[in-house]
PDB file of C-alpha atoms and ligand atoms in Angstrom:
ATOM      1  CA  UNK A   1     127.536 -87.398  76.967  1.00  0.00           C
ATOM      2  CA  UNK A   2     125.777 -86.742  80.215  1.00  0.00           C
ATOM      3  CA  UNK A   3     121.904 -86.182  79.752  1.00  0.00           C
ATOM      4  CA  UNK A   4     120.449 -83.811  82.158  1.00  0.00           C
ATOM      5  CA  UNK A   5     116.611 -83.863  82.077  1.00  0.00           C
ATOM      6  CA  UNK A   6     114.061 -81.308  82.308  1.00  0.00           C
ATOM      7  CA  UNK A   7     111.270 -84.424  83.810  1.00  0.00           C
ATOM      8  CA  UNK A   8     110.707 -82.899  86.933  1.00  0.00           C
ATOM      9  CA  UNK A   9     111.164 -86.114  88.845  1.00  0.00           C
ATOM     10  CA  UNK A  10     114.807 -87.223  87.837  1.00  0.00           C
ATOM     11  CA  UNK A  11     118.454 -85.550  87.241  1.00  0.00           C
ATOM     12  CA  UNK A  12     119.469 -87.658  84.164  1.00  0.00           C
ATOM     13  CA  UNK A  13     118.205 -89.543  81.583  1.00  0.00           C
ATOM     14  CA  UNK A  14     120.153 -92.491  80.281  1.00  0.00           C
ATOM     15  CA  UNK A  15     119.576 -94.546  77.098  1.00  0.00           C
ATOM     16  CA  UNK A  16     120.869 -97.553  76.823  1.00  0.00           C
ATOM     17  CA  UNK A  17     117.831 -98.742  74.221  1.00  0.00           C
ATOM     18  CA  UNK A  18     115.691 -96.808  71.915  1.00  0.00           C
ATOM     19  CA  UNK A  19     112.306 -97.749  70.139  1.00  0.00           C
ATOM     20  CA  UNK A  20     109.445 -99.183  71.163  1.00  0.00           C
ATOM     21  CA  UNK A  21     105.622-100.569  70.700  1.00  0.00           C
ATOM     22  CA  UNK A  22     102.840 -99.147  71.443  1.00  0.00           C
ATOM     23  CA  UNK A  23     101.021-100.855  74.456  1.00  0.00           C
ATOM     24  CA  UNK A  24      97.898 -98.598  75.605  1.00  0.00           C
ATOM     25  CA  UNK A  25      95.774 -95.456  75.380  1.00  0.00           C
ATOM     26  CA  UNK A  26      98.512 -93.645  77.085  1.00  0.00           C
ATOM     27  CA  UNK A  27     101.174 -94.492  74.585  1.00  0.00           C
ATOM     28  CA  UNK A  28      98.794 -92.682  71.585  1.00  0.00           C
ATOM     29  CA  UNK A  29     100.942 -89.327  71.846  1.00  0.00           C
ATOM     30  CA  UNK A  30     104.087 -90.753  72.897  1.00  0.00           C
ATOM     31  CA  UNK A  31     106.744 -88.227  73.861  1.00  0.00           C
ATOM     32  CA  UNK A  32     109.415 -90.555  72.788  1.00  0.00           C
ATOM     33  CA  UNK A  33     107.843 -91.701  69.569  1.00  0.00           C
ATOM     34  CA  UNK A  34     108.094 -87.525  68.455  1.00  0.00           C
ATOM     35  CA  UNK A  35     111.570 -87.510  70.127  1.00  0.00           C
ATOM     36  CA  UNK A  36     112.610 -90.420  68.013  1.00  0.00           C
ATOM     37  CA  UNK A  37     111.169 -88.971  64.911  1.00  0.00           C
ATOM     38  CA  UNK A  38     113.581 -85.473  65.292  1.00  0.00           C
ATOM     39  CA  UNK A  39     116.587 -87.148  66.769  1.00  0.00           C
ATOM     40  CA  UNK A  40     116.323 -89.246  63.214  1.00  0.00           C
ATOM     41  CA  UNK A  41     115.738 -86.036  60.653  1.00  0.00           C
ATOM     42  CA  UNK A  42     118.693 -84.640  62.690  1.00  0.00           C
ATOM     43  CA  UNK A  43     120.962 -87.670  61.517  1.00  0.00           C
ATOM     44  CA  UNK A  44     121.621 -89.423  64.581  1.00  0.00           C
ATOM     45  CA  UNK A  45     122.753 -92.789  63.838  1.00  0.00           C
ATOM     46  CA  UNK A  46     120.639 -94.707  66.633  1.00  0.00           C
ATOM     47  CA  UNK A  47     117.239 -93.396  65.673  1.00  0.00           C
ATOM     48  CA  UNK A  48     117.503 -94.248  62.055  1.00  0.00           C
ATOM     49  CA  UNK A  49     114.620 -96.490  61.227  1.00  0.00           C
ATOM     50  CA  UNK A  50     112.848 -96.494  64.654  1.00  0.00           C
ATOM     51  CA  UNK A  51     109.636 -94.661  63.144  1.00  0.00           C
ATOM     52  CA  UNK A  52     107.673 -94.013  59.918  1.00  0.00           C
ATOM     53  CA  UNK A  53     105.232 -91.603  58.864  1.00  0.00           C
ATOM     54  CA  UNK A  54     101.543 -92.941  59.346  1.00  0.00           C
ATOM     55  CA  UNK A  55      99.034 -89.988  58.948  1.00  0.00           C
ATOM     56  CA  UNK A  56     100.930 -87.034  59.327  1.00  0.00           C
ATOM     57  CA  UNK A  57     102.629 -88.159  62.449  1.00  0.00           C
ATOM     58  CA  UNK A  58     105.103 -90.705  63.390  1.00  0.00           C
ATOM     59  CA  UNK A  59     104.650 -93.972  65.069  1.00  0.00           C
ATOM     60  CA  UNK A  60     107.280 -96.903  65.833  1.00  0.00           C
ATOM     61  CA  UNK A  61     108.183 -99.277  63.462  1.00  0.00           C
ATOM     62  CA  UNK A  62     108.723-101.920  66.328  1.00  0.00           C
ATOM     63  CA  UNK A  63     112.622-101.595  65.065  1.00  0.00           C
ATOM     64  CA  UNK A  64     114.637-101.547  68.559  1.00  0.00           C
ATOM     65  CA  UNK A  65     118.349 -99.696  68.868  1.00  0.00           C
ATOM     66  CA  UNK A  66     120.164-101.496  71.476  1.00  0.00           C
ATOM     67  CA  UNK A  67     123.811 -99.667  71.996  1.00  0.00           C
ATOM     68  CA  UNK A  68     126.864-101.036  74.128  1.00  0.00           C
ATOM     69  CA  UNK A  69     128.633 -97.971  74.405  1.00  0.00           C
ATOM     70  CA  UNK A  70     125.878 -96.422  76.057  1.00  0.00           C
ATOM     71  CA  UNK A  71     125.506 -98.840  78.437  1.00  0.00           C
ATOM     72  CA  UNK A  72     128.883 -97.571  79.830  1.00  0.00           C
ATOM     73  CA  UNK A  73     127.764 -94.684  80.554  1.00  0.00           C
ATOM     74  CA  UNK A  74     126.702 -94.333  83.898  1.00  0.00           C
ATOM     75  CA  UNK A  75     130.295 -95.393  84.766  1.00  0.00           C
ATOM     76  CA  UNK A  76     131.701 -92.275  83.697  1.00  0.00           C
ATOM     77  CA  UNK A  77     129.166 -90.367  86.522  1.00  0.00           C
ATOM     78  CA  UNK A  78     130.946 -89.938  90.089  1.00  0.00           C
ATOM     79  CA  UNK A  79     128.555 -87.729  91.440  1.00  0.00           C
ATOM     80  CA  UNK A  80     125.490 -89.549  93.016  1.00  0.00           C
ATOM     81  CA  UNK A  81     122.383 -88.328  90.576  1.00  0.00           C
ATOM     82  CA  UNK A  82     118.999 -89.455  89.938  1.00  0.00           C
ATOM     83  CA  UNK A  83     118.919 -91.520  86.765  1.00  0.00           C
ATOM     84  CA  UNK A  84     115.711 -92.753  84.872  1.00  0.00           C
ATOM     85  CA  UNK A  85     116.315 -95.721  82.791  1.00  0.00           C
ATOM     86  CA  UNK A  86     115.412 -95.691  78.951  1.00  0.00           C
ATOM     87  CA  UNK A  87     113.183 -91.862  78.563  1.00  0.00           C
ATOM     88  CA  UNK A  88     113.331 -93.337  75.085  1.00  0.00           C
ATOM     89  CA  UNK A  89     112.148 -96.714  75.366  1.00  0.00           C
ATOM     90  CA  UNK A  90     110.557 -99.241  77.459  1.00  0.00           C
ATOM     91  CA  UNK A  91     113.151-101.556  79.127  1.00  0.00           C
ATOM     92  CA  UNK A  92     110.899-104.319  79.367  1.00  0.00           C
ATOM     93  CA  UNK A  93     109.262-104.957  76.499  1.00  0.00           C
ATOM     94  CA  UNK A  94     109.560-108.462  74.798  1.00  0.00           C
ATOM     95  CA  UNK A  95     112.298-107.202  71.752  1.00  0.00           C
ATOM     96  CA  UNK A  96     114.887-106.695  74.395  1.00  0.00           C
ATOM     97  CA  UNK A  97     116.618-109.846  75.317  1.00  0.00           C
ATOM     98  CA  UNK A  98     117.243-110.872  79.222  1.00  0.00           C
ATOM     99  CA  UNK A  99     120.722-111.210  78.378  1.00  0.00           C
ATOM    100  CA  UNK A 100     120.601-107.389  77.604  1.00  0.00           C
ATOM    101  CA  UNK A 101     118.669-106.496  80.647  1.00  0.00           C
ATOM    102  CA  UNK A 102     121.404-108.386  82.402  1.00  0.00           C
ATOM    103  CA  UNK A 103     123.849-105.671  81.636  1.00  0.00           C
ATOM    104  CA  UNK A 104     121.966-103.030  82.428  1.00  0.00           C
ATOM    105  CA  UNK A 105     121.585-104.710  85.602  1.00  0.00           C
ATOM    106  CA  UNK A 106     125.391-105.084  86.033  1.00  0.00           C
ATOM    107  CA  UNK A 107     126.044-101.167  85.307  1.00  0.00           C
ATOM    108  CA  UNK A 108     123.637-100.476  87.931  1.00  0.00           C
ATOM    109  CA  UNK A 109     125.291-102.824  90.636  1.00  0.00           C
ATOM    110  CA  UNK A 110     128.748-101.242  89.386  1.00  0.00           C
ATOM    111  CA  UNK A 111     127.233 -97.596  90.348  1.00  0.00           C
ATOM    112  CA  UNK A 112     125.818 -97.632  93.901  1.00  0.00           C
ATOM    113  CA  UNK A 113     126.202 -93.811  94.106  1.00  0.00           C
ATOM    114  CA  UNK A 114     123.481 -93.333  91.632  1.00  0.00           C
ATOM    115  CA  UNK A 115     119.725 -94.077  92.049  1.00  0.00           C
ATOM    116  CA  UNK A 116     118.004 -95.553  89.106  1.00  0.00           C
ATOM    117  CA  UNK A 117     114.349 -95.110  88.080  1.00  0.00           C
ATOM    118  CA  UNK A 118     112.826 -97.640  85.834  1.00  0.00           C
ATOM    119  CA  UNK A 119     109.932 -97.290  84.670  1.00  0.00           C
ATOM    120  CA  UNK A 120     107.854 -99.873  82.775  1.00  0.00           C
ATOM    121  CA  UNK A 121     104.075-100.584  81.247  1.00  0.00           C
ATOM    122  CA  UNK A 122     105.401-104.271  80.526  1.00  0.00           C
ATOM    123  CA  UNK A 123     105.537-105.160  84.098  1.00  0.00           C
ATOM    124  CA  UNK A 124     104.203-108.785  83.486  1.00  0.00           C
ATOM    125  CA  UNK A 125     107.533-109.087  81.379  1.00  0.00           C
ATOM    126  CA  UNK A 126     109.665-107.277  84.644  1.00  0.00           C
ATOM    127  CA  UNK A 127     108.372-109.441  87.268  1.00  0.00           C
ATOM    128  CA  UNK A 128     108.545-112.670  84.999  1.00  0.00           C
ATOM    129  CA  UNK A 129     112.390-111.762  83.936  1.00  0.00           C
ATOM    130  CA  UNK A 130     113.343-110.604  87.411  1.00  0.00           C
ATOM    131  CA  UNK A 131     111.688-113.424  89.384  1.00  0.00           C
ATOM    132  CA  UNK A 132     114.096-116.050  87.200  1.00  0.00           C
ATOM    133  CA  UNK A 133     116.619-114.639  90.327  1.00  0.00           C
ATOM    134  CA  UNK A 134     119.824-114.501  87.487  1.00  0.00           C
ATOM    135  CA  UNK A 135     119.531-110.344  88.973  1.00  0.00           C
ATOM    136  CA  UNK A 136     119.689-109.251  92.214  1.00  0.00           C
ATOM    137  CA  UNK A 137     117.272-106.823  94.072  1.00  0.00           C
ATOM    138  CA  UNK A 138     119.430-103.698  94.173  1.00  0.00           C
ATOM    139  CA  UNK A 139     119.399-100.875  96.621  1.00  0.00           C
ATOM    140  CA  UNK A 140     119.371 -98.345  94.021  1.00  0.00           C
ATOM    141  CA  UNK A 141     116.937 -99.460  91.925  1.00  0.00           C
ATOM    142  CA  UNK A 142     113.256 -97.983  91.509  1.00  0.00           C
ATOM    143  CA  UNK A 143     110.926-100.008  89.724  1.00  0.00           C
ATOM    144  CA  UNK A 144     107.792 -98.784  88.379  1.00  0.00           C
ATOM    145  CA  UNK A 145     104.801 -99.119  85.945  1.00  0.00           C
ATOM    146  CA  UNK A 146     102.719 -96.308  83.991  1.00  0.00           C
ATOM    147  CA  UNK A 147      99.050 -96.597  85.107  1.00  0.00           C
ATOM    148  CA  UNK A 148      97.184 -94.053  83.029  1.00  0.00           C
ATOM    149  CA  UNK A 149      93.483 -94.887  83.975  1.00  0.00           C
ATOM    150  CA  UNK A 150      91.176 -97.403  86.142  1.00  0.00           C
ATOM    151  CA  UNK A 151      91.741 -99.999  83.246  1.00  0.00           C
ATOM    152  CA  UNK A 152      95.321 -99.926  83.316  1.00  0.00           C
ATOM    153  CA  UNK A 153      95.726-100.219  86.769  1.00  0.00           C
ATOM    154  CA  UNK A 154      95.408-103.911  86.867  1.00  0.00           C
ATOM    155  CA  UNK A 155      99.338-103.205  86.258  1.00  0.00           C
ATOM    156  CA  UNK A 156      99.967-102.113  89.965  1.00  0.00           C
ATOM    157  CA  UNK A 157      99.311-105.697  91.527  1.00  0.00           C
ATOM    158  CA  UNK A 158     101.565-106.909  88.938  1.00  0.00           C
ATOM    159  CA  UNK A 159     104.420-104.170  90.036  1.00  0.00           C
ATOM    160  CA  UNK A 160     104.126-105.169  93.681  1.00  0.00           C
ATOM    161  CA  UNK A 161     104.800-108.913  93.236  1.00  0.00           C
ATOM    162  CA  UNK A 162     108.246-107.341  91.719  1.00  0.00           C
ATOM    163  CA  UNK A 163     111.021-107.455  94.146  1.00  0.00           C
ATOM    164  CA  UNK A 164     112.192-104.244  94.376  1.00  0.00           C
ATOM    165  CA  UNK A 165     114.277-101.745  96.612  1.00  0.00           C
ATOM    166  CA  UNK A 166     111.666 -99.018  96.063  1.00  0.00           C
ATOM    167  CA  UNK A 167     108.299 -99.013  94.126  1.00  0.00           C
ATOM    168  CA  UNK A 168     106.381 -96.446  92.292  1.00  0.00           C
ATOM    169  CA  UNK A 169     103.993 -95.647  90.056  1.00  0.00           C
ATOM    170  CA  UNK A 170     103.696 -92.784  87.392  1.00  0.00           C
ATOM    171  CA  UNK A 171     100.140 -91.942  87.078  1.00  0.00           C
ATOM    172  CA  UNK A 172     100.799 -89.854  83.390  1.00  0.00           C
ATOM    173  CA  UNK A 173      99.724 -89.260  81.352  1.00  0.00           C
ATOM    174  CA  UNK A 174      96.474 -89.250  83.118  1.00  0.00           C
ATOM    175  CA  UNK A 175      93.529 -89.910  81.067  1.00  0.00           C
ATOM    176  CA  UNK A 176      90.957 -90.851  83.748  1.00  0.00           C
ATOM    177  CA  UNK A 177      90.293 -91.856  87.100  1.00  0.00           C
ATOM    178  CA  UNK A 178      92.037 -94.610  88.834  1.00  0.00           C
ATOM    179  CA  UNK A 179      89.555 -95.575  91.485  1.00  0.00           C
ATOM    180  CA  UNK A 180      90.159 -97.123  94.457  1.00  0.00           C
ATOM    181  CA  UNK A 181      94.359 -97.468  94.870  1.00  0.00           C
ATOM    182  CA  UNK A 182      95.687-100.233  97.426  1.00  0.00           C
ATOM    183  CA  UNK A 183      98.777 -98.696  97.613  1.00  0.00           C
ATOM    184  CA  UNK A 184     100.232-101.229 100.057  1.00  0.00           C
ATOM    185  CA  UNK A 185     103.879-101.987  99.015  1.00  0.00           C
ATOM    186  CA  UNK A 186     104.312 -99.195  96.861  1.00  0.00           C
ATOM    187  CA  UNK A 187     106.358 -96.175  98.234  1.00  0.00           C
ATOM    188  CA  UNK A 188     106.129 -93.305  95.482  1.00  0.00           C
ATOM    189  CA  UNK A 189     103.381 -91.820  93.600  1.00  0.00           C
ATOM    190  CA  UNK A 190     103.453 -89.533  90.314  1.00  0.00           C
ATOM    191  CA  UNK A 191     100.779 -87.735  89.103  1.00  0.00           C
ATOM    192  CA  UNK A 192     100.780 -85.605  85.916  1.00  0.00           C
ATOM    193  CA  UNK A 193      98.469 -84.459  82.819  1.00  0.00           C
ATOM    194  CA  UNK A 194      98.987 -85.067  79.067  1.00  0.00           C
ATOM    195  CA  UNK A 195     101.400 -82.321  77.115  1.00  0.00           C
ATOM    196  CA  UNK A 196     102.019 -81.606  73.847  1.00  0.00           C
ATOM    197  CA  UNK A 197     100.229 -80.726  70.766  1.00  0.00           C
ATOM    198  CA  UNK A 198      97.309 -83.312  71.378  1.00  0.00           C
ATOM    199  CA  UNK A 199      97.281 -83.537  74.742  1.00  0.00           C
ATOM    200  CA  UNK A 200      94.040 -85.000  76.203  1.00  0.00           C
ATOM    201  CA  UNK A 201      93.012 -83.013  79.496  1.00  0.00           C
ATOM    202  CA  UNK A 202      93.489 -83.704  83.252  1.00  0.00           C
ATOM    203  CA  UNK A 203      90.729 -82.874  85.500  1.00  0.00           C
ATOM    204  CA  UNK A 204      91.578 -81.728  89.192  1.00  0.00           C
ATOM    205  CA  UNK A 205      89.034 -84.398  90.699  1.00  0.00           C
ATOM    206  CA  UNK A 206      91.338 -86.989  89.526  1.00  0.00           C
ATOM    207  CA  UNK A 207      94.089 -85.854  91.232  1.00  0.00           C
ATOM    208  CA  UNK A 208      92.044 -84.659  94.299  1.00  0.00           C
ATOM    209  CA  UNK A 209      91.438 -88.896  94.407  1.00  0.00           C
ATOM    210  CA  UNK A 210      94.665 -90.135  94.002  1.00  0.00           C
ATOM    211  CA  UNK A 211      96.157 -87.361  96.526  1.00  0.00           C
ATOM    212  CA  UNK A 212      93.711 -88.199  99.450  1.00  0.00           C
ATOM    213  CA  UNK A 213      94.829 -91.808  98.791  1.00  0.00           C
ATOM    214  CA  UNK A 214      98.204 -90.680  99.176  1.00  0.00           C
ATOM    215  CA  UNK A 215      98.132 -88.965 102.316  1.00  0.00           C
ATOM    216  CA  UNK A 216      95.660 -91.782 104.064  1.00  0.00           C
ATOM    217  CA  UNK A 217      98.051 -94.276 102.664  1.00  0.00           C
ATOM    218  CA  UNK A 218     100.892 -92.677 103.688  1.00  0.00           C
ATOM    219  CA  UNK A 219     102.693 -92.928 100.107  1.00  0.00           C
ATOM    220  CA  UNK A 220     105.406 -89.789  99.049  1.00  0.00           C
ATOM    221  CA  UNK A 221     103.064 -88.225  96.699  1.00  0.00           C
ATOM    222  CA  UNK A 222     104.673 -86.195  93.749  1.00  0.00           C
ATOM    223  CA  UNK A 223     102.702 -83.592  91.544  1.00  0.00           C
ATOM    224  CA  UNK A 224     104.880 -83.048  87.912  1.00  0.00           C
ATOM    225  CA  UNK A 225     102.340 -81.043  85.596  1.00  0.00           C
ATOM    226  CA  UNK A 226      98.709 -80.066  84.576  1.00  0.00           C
ATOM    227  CA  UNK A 227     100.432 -80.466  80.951  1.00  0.00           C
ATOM    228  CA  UNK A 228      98.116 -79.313  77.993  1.00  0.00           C
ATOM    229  CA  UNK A 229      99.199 -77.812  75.268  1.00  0.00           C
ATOM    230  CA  UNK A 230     100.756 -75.366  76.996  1.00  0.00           C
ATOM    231  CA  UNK A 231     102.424 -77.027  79.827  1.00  0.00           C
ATOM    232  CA  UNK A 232     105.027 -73.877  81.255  1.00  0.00           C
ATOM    233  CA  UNK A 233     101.618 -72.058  81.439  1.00  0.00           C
ATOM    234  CA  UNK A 234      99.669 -74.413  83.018  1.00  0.00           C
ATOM    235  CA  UNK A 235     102.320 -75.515  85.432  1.00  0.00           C
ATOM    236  CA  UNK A 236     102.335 -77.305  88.154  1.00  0.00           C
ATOM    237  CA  UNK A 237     100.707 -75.928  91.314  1.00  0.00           C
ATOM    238  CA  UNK A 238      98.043 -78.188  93.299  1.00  0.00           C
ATOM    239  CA  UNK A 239      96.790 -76.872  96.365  1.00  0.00           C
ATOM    240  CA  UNK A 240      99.087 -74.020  95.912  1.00  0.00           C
ATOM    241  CA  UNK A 241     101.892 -75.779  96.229  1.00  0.00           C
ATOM    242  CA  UNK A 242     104.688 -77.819  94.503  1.00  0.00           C
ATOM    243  CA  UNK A 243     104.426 -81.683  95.571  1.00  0.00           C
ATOM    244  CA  UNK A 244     108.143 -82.985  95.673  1.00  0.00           C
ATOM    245  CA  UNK A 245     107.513 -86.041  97.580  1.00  0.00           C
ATOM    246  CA  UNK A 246     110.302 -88.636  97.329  1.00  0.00           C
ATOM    247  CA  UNK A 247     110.373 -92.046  98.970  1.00  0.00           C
ATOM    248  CA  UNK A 248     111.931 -93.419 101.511  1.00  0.00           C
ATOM    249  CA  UNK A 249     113.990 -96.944 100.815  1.00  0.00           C
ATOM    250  CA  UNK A 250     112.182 -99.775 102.459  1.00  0.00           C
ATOM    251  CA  UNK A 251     113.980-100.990 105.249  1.00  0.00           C
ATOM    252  CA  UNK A 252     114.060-104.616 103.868  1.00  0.00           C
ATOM    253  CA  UNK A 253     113.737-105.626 100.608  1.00  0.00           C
ATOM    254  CA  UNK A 254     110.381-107.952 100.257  1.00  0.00           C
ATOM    255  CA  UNK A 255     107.463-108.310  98.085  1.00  0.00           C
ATOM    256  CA  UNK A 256     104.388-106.850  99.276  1.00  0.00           C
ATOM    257  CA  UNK A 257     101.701-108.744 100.885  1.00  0.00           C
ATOM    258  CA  UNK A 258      98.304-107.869  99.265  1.00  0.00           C
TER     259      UNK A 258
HETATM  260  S1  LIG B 301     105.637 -97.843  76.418  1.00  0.00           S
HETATM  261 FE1  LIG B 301     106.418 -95.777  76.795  1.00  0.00          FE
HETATM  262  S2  LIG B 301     108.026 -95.466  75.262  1.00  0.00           S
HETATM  263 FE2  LIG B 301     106.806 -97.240  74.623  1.00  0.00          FE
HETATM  264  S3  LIG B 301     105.261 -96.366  73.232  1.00  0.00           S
HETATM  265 FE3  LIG B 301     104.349 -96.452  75.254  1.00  0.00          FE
HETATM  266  S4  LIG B 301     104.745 -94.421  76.129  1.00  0.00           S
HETATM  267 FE4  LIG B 301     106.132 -94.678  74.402  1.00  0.00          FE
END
């Protein structure tokens, strides 16, 4: 089944693995944890097990579903789309084995007409696994990490020793200011706010910092949400506009210098 997706910044979302760990501050109100939780009470076969009530809410159990047959999918896709890798999971994460990443690697090379997002706040594990060299650099593949505030984004450096056709970075949800951004080596920026029932609030200045970095930087700069708990009515306007940035594929395929 083909998975079109309502995130703002891809066309599809494809699953091979679901379940995951929590890592950071920005993982508290997980979107995928919830997902995981309904997907389960509706009696889909994957998500069985993945989470457990802990005080009124649910959380993973650190049980991972890794499927075969959906790592086919892709295949079945002629038409070029967007595709962001594992909405539901976090590719990189120590439970999944190389071997597995391997074959998500292979689908990937198989499908040139697609472009594939990954996005990752293990990127210690990414560069480690993908610097071993048994996985090329691919044209089509976006790599990113999640950098949610200034103490998370230590992860950035770690991102741009990452060979990679095309970096980014998805600054959501955002829970505080970043500070200073060398965005050398990187070629796409997200920004977005906390939804859902317990979302923690955005403030403009935050964004105002990482846009001006954007624009002096020269980095494609893309705006998804104010979120909140409310998100259709909060929207996404900044500067009254919509910021669609994408990047541009790096002309060679190196790992940045600073
Ligand atoms: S890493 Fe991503 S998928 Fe995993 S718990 Fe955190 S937010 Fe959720």
């Amino acid at each position: 089944m083909a998975t079109g997706s309502s995130i703002e910044w891809t066309d599809t979302t494809w699953n091979p693995v679901a379940g995951c760990t929590m890592v950071s501050p920005g993982c508290t109100n997980c979107y995928a944890m919830r997902m995981a939780a309904r997907l389960e009470a509706m009696g889909l076969d994957k998500y069985q097990g993945l989470t457990r009530r802990s005080g009124g809410r649910a959380v993973w159990t650190g049980k991972l579903a890794l499927s075969d047959a959906l790592l086919q999918q892709p295949l079945s896709w002629k038409s070029s789309r967007r595709v962001f890798v594992n909405s539901m999971s976090d590719l990189f994460q120590e439970g999944v084995p190389e071997s597995y990443v391997r074959k998500v690697w292979d689908v990937m090379q198989a499908t040139p007409q697609h472009q594939y997002q990954i996005l990752t706040k293990r990127p210690e594990r990414m560069t480690s696994v993908l610097s071993k060299g048994a996985m090329p650099v691919l044209p089509n593949v976006w790599l990113g990490t999640s950098v949610e505030d200034y103490w998370t984004a230590s992860r950035i450096g770690v991102l741009k020793k990452t060979p990679a056709a095309v970096r980014f970075l998805s600054l959501e949800p955002l829970l505080g200011p970043v500070g200073r951004l060398h965005l050398g080596g990187i070629d796409w920026v997200i920004v977005g706010g906390e939804s859902g029932p317990s979302a923690r609030p955005i403030e403009a200045s935050w964004v105002d910092s990482i846009h001006r970095q954007c624009v002096s930087q020269g980095v494609a700069f893309f705006f998804k949400q104010w979120g909140g708990t409310n998100k259709k009515k909060s929207g996404r306007i900044y500067k009254d506009k919509t910021w669609d940035e994408y990047p541009k594929p790096r002309p060679s395929l190196t790992i940045a210098a600073d």
